[in-house]
Coordinates of C-alpha atoms in Angstrom, one line a residue:
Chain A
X1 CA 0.0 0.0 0.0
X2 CA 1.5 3.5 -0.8
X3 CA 1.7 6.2 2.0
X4 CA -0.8 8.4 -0.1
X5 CA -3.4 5.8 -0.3
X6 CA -3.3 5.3 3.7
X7 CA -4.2 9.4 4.2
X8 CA -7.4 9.1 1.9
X9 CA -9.7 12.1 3.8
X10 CA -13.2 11.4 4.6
X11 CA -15.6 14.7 3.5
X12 CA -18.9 14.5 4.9
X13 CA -22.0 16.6 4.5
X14 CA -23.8 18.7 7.1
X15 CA -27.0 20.2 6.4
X16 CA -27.5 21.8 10.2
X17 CA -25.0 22.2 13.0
X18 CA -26.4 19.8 14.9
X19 CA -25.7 17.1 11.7
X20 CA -22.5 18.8 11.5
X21 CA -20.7 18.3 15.4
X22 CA -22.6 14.8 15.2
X23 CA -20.0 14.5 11.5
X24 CA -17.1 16.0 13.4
X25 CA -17.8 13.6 16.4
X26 CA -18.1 10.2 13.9
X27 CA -14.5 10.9 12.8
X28 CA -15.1 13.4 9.9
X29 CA -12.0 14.6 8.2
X30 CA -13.7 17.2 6.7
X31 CA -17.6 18.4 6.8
X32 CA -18.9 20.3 3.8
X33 CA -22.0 22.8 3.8
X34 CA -23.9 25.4 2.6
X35 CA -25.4 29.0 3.6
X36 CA -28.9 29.0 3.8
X37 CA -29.6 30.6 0.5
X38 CA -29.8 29.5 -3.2
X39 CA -25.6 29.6 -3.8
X40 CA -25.7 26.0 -2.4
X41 CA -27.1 23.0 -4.2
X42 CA -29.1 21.6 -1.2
X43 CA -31.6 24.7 -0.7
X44 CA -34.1 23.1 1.2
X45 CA -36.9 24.4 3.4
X46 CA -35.3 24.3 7.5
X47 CA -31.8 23.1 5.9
X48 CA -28.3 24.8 6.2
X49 CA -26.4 27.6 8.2
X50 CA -26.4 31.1 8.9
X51 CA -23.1 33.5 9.1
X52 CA -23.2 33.0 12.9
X53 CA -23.7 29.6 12.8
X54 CA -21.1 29.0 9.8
X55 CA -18.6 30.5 12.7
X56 CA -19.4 28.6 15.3
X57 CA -19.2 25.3 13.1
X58 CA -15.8 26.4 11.5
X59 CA -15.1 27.0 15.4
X60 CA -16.1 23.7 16.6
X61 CA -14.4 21.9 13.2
X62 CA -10.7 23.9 13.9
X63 CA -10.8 22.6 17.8
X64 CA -11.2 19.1 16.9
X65 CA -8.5 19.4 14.3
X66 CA -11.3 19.0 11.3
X67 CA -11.7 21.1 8.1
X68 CA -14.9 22.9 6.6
X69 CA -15.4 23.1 3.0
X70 CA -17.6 25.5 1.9
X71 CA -20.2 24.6 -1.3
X72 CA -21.0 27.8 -3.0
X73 CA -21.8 25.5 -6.1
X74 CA -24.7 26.8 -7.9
X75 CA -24.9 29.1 -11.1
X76 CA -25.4 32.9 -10.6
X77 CA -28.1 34.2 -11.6
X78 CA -27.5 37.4 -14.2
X79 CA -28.3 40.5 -12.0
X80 CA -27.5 38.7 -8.7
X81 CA -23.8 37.8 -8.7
X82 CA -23.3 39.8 -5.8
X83 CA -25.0 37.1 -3.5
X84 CA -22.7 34.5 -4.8
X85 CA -19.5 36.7 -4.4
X86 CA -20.5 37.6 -0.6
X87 CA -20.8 33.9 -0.2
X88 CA -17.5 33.5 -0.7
X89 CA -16.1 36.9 0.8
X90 CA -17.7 35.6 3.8
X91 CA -16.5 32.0 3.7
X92 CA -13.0 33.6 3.9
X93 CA -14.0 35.9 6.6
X94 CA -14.9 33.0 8.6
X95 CA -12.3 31.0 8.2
X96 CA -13.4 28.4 5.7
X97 CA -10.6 26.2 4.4
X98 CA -11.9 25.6 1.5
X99 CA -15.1 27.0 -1.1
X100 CA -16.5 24.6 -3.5
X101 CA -17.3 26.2 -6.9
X102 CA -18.4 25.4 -9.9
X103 CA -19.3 28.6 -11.6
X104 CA -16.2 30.2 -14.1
X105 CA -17.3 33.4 -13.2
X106 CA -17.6 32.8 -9.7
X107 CA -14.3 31.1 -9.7
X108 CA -12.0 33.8 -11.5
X109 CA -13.6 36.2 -9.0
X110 CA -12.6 34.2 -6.0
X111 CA -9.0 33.2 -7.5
X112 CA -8.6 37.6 -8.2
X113 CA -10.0 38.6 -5.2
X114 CA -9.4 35.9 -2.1
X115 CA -5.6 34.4 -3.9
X116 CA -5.2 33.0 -0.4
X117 CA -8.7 30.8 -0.2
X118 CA -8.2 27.0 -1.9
X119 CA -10.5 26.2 -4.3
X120 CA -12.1 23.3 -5.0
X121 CA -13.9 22.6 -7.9
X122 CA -17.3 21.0 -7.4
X123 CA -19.0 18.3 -8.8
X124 CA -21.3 20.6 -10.2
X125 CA -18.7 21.8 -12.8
X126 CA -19.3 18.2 -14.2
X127 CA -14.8 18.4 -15.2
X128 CA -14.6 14.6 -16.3
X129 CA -11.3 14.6 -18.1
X130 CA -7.7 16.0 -17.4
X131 CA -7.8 18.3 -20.0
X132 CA -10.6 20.7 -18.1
X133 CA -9.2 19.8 -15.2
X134 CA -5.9 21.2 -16.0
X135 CA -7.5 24.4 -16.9
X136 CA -9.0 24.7 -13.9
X137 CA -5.7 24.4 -12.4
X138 CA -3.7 26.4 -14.1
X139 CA -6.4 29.6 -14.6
X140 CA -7.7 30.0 -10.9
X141 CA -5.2 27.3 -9.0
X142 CA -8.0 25.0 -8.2
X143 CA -6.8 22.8 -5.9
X144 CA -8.9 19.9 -5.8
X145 CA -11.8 18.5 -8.1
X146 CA -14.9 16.8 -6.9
X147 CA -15.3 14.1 -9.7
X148 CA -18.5 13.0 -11.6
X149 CA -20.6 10.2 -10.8
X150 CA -19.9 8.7 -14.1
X151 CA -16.1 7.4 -14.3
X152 CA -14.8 4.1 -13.8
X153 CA -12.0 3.7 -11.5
X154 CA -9.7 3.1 -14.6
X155 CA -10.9 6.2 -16.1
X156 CA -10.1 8.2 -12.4
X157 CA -7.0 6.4 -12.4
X158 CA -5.6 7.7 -15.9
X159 CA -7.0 11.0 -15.0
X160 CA -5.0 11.2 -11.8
X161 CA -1.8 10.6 -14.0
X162 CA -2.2 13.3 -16.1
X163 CA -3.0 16.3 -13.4
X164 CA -1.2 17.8 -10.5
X165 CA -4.4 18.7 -8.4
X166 CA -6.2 16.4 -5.8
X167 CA -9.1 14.1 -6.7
X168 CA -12.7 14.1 -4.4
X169 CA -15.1 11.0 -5.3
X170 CA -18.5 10.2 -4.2
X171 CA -18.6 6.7 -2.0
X172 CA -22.0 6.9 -0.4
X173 CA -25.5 8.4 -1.0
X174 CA -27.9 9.9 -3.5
X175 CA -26.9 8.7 -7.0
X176 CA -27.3 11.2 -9.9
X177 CA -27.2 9.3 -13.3
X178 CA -27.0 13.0 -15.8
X179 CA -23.8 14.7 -15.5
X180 CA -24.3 17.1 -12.8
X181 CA -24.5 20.6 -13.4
X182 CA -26.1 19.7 -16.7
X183 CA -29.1 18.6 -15.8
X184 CA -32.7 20.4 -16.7
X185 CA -35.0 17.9 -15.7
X186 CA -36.1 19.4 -12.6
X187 CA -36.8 22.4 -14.5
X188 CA -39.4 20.6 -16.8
X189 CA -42.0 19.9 -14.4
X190 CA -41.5 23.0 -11.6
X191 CA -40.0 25.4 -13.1
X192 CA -37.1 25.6 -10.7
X193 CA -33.6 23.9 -11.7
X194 CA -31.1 22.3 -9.2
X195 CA -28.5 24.3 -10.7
X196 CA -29.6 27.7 -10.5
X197 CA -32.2 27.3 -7.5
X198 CA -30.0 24.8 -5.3
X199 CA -33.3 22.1 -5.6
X200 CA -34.1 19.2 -7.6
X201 CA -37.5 18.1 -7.4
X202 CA -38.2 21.1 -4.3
X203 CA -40.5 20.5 -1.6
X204 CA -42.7 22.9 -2.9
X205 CA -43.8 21.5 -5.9
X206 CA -43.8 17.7 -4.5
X207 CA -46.9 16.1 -2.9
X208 CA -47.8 12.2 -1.6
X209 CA -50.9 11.0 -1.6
X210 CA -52.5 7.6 -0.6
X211 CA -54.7 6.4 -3.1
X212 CA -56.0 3.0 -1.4
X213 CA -52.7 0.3 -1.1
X214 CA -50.6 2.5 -3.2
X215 CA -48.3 5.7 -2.2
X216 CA -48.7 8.4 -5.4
X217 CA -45.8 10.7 -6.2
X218 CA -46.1 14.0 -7.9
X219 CA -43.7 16.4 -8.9
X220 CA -45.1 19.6 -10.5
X221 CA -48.8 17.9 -10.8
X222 CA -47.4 14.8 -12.7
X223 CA -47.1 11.5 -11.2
X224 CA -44.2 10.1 -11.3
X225 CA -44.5 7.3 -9.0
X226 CA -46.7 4.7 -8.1
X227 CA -45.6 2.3 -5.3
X228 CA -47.4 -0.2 -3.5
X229 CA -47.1 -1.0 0.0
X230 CA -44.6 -3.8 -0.3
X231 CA -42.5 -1.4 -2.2
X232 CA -40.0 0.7 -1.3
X233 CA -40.8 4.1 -2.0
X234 CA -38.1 6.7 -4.0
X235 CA -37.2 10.3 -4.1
X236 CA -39.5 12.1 -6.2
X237 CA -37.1 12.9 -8.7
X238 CA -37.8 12.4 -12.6
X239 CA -34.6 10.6 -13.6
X240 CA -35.9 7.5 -10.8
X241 CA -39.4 8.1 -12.3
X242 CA -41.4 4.8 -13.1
X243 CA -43.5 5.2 -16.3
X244 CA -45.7 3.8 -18.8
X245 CA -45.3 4.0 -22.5
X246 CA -47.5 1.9 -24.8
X247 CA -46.8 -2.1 -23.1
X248 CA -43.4 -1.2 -21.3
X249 CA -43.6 0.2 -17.4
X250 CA -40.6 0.7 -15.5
X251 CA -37.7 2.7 -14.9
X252 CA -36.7 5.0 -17.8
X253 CA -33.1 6.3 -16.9
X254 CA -32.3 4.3 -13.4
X255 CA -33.9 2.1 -10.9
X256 CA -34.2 3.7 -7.4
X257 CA -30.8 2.5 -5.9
X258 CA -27.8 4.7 -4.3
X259 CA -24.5 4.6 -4.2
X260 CA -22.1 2.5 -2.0
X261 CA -18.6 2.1 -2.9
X262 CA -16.5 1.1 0.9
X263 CA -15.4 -2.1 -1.3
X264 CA -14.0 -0.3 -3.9
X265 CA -11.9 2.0 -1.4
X266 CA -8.6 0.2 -2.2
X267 CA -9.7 0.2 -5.6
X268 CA -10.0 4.3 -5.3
X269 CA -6.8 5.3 -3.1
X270 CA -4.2 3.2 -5.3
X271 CA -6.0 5.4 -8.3
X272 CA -4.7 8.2 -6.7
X273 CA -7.8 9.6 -5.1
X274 CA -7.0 11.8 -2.3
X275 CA -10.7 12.1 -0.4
X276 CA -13.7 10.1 -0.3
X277 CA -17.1 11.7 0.0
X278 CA -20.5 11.3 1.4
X279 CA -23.6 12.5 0.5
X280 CA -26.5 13.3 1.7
X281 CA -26.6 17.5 3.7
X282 CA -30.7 16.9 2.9
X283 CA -30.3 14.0 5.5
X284 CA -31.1 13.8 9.3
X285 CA -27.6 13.7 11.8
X286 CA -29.3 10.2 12.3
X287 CA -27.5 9.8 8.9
X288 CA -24.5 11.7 8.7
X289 CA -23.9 9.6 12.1
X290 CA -24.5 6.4 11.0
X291 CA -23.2 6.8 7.4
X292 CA -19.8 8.7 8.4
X293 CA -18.9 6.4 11.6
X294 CA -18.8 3.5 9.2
X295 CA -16.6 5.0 6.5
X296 CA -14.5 6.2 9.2
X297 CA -14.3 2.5 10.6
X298 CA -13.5 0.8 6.5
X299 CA -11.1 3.7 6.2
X300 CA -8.7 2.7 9.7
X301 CA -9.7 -0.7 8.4
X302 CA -8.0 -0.1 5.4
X303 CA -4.9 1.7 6.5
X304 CA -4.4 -0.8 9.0
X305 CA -5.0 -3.1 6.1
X306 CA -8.1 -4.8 7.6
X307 CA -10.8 -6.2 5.6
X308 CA -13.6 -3.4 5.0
X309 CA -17.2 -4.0 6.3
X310 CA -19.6 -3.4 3.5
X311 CA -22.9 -2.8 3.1
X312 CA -23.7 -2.4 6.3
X313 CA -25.7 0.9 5.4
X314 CA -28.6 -0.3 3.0
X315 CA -31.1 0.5 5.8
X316 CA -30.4 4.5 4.7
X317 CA -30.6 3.9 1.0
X318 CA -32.9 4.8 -1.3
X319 CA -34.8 2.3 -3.0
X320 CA -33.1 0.1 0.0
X321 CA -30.8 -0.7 -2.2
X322 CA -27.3 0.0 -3.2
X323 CA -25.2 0.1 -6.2
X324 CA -21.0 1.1 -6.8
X325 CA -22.6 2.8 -9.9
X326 CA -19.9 3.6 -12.8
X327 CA -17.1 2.8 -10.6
X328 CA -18.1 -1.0 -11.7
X329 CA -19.7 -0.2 -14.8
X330 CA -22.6 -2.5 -15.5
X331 CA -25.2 -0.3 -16.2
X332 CA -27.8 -1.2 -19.2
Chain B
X1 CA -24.4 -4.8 -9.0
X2 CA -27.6 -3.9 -6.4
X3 CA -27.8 -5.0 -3.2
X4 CA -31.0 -5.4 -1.3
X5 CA -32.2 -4.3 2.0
X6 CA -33.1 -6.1 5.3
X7 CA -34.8 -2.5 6.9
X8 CA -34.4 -2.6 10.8
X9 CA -38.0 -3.4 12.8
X10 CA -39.1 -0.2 14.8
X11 CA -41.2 -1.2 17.0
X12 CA -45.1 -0.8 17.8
X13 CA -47.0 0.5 20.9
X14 CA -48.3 -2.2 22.7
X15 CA -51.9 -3.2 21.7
X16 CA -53.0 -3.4 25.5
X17 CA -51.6 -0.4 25.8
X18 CA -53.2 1.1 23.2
X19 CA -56.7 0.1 23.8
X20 CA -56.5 0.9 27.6
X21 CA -55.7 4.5 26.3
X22 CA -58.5 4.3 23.8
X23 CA -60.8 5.5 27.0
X24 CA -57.9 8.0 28.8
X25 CA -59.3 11.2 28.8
X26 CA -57.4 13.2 26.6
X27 CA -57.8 17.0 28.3
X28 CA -54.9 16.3 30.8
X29 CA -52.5 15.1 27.6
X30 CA -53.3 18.5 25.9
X31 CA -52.9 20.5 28.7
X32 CA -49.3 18.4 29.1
X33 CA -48.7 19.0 25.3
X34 CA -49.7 22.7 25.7
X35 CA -47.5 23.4 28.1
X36 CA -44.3 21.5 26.1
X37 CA -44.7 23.2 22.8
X38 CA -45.2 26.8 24.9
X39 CA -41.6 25.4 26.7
X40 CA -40.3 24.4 23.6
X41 CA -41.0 27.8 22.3
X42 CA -38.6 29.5 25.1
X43 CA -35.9 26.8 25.2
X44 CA -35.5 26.3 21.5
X45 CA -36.4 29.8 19.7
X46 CA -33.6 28.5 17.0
X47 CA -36.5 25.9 16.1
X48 CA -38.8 28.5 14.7
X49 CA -36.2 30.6 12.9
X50 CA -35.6 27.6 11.4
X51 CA -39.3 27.1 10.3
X52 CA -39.6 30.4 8.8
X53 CA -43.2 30.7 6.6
X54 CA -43.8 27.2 7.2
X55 CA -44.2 28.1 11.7
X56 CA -47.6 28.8 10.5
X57 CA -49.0 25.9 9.1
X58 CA -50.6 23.2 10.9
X59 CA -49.3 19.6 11.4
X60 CA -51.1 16.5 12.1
X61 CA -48.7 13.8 13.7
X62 CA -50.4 10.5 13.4
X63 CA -48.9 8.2 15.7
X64 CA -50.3 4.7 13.8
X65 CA -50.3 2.3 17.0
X66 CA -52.0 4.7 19.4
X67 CA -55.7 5.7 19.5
X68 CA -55.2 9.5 18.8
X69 CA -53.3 12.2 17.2
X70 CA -51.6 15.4 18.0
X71 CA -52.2 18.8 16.0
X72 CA -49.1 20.9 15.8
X73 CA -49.3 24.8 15.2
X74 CA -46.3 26.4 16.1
X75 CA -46.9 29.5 15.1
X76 CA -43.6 31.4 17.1
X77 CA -45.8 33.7 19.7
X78 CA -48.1 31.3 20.6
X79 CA -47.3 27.4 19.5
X80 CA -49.7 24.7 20.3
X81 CA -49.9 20.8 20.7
X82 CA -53.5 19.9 21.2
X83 CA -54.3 15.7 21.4
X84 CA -57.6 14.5 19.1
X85 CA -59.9 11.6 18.7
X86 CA -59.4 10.2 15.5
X87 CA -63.0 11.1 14.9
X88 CA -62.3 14.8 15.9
X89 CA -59.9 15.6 13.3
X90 CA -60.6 18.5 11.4
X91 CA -58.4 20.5 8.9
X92 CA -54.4 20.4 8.8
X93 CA -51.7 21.6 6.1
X94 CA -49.2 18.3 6.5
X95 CA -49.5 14.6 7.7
X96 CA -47.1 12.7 9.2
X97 CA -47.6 9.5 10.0
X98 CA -46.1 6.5 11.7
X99 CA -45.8 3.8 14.7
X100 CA -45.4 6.1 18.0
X101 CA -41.3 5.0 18.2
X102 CA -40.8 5.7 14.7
X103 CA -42.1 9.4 15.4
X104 CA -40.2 10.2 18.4
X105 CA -37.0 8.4 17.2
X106 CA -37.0 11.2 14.3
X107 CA -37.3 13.9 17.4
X108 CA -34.4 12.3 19.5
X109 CA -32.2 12.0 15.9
X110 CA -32.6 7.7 16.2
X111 CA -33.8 7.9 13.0
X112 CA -33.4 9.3 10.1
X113 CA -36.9 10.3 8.2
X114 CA -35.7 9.8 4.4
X115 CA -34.5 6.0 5.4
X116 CA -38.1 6.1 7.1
X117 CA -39.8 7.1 4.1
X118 CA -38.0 4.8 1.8
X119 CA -39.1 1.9 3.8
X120 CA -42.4 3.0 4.0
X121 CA -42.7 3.3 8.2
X122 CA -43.0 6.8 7.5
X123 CA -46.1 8.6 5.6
X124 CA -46.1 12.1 4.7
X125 CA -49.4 13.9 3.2
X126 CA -50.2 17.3 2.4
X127 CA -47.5 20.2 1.8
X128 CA -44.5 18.4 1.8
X129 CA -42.2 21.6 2.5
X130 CA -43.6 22.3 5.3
X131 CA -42.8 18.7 6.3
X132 CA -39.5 19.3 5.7
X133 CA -38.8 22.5 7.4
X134 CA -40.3 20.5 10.6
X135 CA -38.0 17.8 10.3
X136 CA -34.9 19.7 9.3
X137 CA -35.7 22.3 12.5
X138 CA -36.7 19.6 14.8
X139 CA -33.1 17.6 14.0
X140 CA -31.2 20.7 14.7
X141 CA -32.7 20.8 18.1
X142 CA -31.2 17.4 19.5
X143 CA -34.6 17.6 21.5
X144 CA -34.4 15.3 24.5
X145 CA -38.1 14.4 25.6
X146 CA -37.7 13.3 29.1
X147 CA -35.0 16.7 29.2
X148 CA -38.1 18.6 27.8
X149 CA -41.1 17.0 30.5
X150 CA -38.9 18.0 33.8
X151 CA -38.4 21.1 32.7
X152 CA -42.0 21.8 32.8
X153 CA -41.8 21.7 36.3
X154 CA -40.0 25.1 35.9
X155 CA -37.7 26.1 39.1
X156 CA -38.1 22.5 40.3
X157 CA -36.5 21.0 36.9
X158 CA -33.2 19.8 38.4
X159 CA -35.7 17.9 41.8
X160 CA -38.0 16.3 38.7
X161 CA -35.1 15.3 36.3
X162 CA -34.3 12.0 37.8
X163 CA -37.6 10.7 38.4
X164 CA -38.8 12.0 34.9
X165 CA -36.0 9.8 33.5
X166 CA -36.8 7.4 35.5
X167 CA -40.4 7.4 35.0
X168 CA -39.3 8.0 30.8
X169 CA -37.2 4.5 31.3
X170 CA -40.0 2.1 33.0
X171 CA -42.7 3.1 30.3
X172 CA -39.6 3.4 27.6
X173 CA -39.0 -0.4 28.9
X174 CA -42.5 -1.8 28.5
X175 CA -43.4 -0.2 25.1
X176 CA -40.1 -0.4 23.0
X177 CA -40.9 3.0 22.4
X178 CA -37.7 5.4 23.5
X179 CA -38.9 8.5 25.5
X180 CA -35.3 9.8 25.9
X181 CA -32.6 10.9 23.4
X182 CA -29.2 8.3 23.4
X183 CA -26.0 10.1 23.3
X184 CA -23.0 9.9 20.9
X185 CA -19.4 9.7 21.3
X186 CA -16.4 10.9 19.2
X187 CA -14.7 8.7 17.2
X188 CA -10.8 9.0 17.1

C-alpha cells in the first residue's frame, strides 16, 4: 500500500449544526456545507447555516482538528452575482478552508479577489477529463476536483496521472445518473432547476398522496411514481421516475438505488484519489452519524489493512438498495 | 451490482396499551402538550427561525399504533400541541404518520426520516415543504423528551429530572418505544 493511499480524507455533508458536530464527532476529516440561500445546491426548506452559525461550526471543526469546505456551487443568476460573491467573501472571513465552486465566473472572482482561499472545484462543474481539469488548475489554481458520478476507476486512475491537483469522489449516497450541473429535468416539471435554484424536485412542488394500497408521487402535478405498500418508495425525482409507455412500465433512466462504494476504497486510493465523499446535507444527523462512523471505521480498516465491512448501510438507502454505480460499470 | 435491504423493525406500541388509552381522557395530555410546545418555544427559539413561513401551518402527527393524534401549530408567539380523537380531526396543512417510536426516534435524531420514508414506516401527506422545514428544524434541536417534561416543572427541573428519567425508562422499557434521546461519542 503506498503512503498516499493510507491518508485518503473522509468529506462528509452537514445540512444543520447539529448534523455537523454529530459528523465532526463520527470521525469526519472534513464536513462540507452550505449557507442558507440559493448559492448552495441543497436549498431546502429548515436546511443549512447562517453566518453566525457557519462560525461557530468552523469553530467547533478547527478545535477538533477538522476542516470545513464551503459549497458555493450553484450558477449565478445574471443580476444577482453579488450574493454568490459575498458567499465567498464571507467563507474567507470566517475561516473556511476551503469553497467549493463550480461557476467560471464565480471562480476567476474568488481566485482575483481571495488568492489566499483554496479552491475546490465542485461536482457541479461536471470536469470529467484531465484536460478541463488542467485548466482549472492552471487559470484559478484550483486545488482539488470533486469528480462525476460517471467514471470508472480506470478512467479516475488515468486522470489522476495526467493532473497535479487532488481528486474528491463520491462513496455513499444519492446517486445522480445525468452529469451534474447539466441537468434540466427538474426544470421541466417545476420550473425551478437544481443548478440555479439549489433544488431538484423542491418541496414545494412535491406532494404524496395515498390512493387506497398505493403511495402516489407527484412532482409539479405529474405523477411520477406509483408504489405499493410492499415497495420501497423513491425520491421524487424524474430521472428514478417509473412510467408507462405503450406495453413497457418501468424505470426509464435508473432504478431507485444509491450509491455505496466502501469495497472499492482500495480500488480508489491506489487510483490516486486523495478524499472520499459522502452525500447526503438533505439527510437527518441520524445519517451523517451512521453513514460517516462506518466510512471512518473501512477507512482505519483499510490503513491498517483490515478487511472493509460493507454494506452495512442499505437500511439508509434509497430504493433500500445499493449500487458502486460507474465505478463498476454494469449499467444497461 | 444492487444490493437489497433487510430495513431494521421499529417497534409498535403495545396493543394493550393502546386500547386501555382508547378510554384515557385526553384533556390532561393536551394541557401536558400545551405546556411543552409553549416550553419548547422559550428553550428552542432556533427551532422557529428555522421554520420560517412554514411556523404557521398546521401539522397532524399520526402516531399509527396509538388511539389519537396530536395537531401541531407552532406558530412562534403562541405554539400549540393539542391531542384528538381520530373522529375529531378536522383541517391540517401536513401529515405525518407513523408507529409512535418511529415518530419520536425522528425527534431524538434515532432515526433518520428519508430511510423512514423509503421503507415506508414513514407517511407524509399534504404540503410536503412544510414537512421538511419540521423535520430539518426539529433535528437541529437534539430535543431530549424526558429533558423537555422535567423542565415543565420550571424552578423544580433539576428535583423532577431524575424521576422523569426514571419514569421515561419504566414506560420506555415496557413499550419499545424510547422517551429519551441516546447520546453519541467521538470517534478517534
Amino acid at each position: 500500500m503506498s503512503a498516499r493511499a493510507k491518508d485518503l480524507e473522509l468529506i462528509c455533508p452537514a445540512g444543520t449544526p447539529a448534523a455537523f458536530r454529530a459528523a465532526i464527532n463520527a470521525g469526519a476529516h472534513a464536513v462540507y456545507c452550505g449557507f442558507n440561500d440559493e448559492t448552495n445546491a441543497r436549498n431546502f426548506p429548515g436546511l443549512n447555516f447562517s453566518r453566525e452559525e457557519m462560525a461557530a461550526a468552523i469553530k467547533y471543526a478547527h478545535q477538533h482538528d477538522a476542516k470545513v469546505l464551503i459549497a458555493i456551487n450553484t450558477f449565478p443568476r445574471a443580476g444577482a452575482f453579488w450574493r454568490w460573491s459575498k458567499a465567498v467573501d464571507d467563507a474567507a472571513r470566517l475561516g473556511a478552508d476551503a469553497v467549493i465552486l463550480a461557476d467560471l465566473g464565480l471562480l476567476d472572482d474568488a481566485a482575483r479577489r481571495h488568492p489566499g482561499l483554496r479552491l475546490h472545484v465542485s461536482v457541479q462543474a461536471a470536469a470529467a477529463n484531465a484536460d478541463a481539469i488542467a485548466f482549472y488548475a492552471r487559470v484559478f489554481g484550483a486545488r482539488r476536483v470533486v469528480l462525476p458520478r460517471v467514471l470508472t476507476v480506470q478512467e479516475i486512475a488515468a486522470i489522476n496521472r495526467e493532473i497535479d491537483v487532488e481528486t474528491e469522489v463520491f462513496v455513499f449516497g444519492g446517486l445522480c445518473v445525468m452529469a451534474e450541473g447539466r441537468c434540466s429535468l427538474s426544470s421541466y416539471a417545476t420550473g425551478k432547476s437544481p443548478n440555479m435554484n439549489g433544488a431538484c424536485s423542491p418541496a414545494s412542488h412535491v406532494e404524496y398522496r395515498q390512493e387506497g394500497d398505493e403511495l402516489v408521487s407527484r412532482l409539479g402535478g405529474f405523477a411520477i411514481h406509483r408504489v405499493s405498500a410492499a415497495e420501497a418508495a423513491p425520491y421524487p425525482t424524474l430521472c428514478k421516475g417509473c412510467f408507462q409507455a405503450g406495453d413497457y412500465k418501468g424505470h426509464v433512466f435508473e432504478d431507485p438505488v444509491s450509491l455505496d462504494a466502501a469495497s472499492l476504497i482500495p480500488q480508489l486510493a491506489e487510483a490516486g484519489v486523495t478524499a472520499l465523499k459522502i452525500e447526503g446535507r438533505q439527510r437527518s444527523r441520524a445519517y451523517t452519524e451512521a453513514v460517516v462512523r462506518s466510512f471512518r471505521r473501512a477507512l482505519d480498516a483499510y490503513a491498517a489493512g483490515r478487511p472493509i465491512a460493507a454494506g452495512e448501510l442499505r437500511e439508509l438507502t434509497e430504493g433500500q438498495q445499493t449500487t458502486s454505480g460507474a465505478y463498476r460499470k454494469t449499467w444497461r | 451490482m444492487v444490493f437489497m435491504s433487510n430495513a431494521r423493525i421499529i417497534p409498535r406500541f403495545p396493543a394493550a396499551g393502546a386500547a386501555a388509552l382508547r378510554f384515557a381522557p385526553l384533556a390532561p395530555l393536551s394541557l401536558a402538550g400545551a405546556r411543552l410546545a409553549k416550553s419548547l418555544g422559550r428553550r428552542h427559539p432556533s427551532l422557529f427561525a428555522r421554520l420560517g413561513e412554514q411556523a404557521g401551518k398546521s401539522f397532524l402527527i399520526d402516531p399509527t399504533d396509538l388511539p389519537f393524534v396530536f395537531l401541531l401549530a407552532p406558530q412562534p408567539q403562541a405554539p400549540r400541541l393539542e391531542a384528538l380523537r381520530r373522529d375529531d380531526i378536522g383541517s391540517w396543512d401536513a401529515r405525518i404518520a407513523g408507529s409512535f417510536a418511529g415518530l419520536l426516534g425522528l425527534v431524538h435524531g434515532a432515526y433518520d426520516g428519508d430511510a423512514l420514508f423509503f421503507s415506508r414506516d414513514l407517511i407524509i401527506e399534504g404540503d410536503t415543504e412544510a414537512v421538511l422545514a419540521l423535520r430539518n428544524a426539529i433535528d437541529n434541536e437534539e430535543i431530549d423528551l424526558a429533558g423537555e417534561a422535567a423542565a415543565l416543572f420550571g424552578p423544580l427541573e433539576l428535583l423532577a429530572s431524575r424521576p422523569v428519567r426514571r419514569l421515561a425508562a419504566f414506560v420506555g422499557g415496557w413499550s419499545g418505544v424510547a422517551l429519551t434521546r441516546a447520546e453519541n461519542e467521538r470517534s478517534e
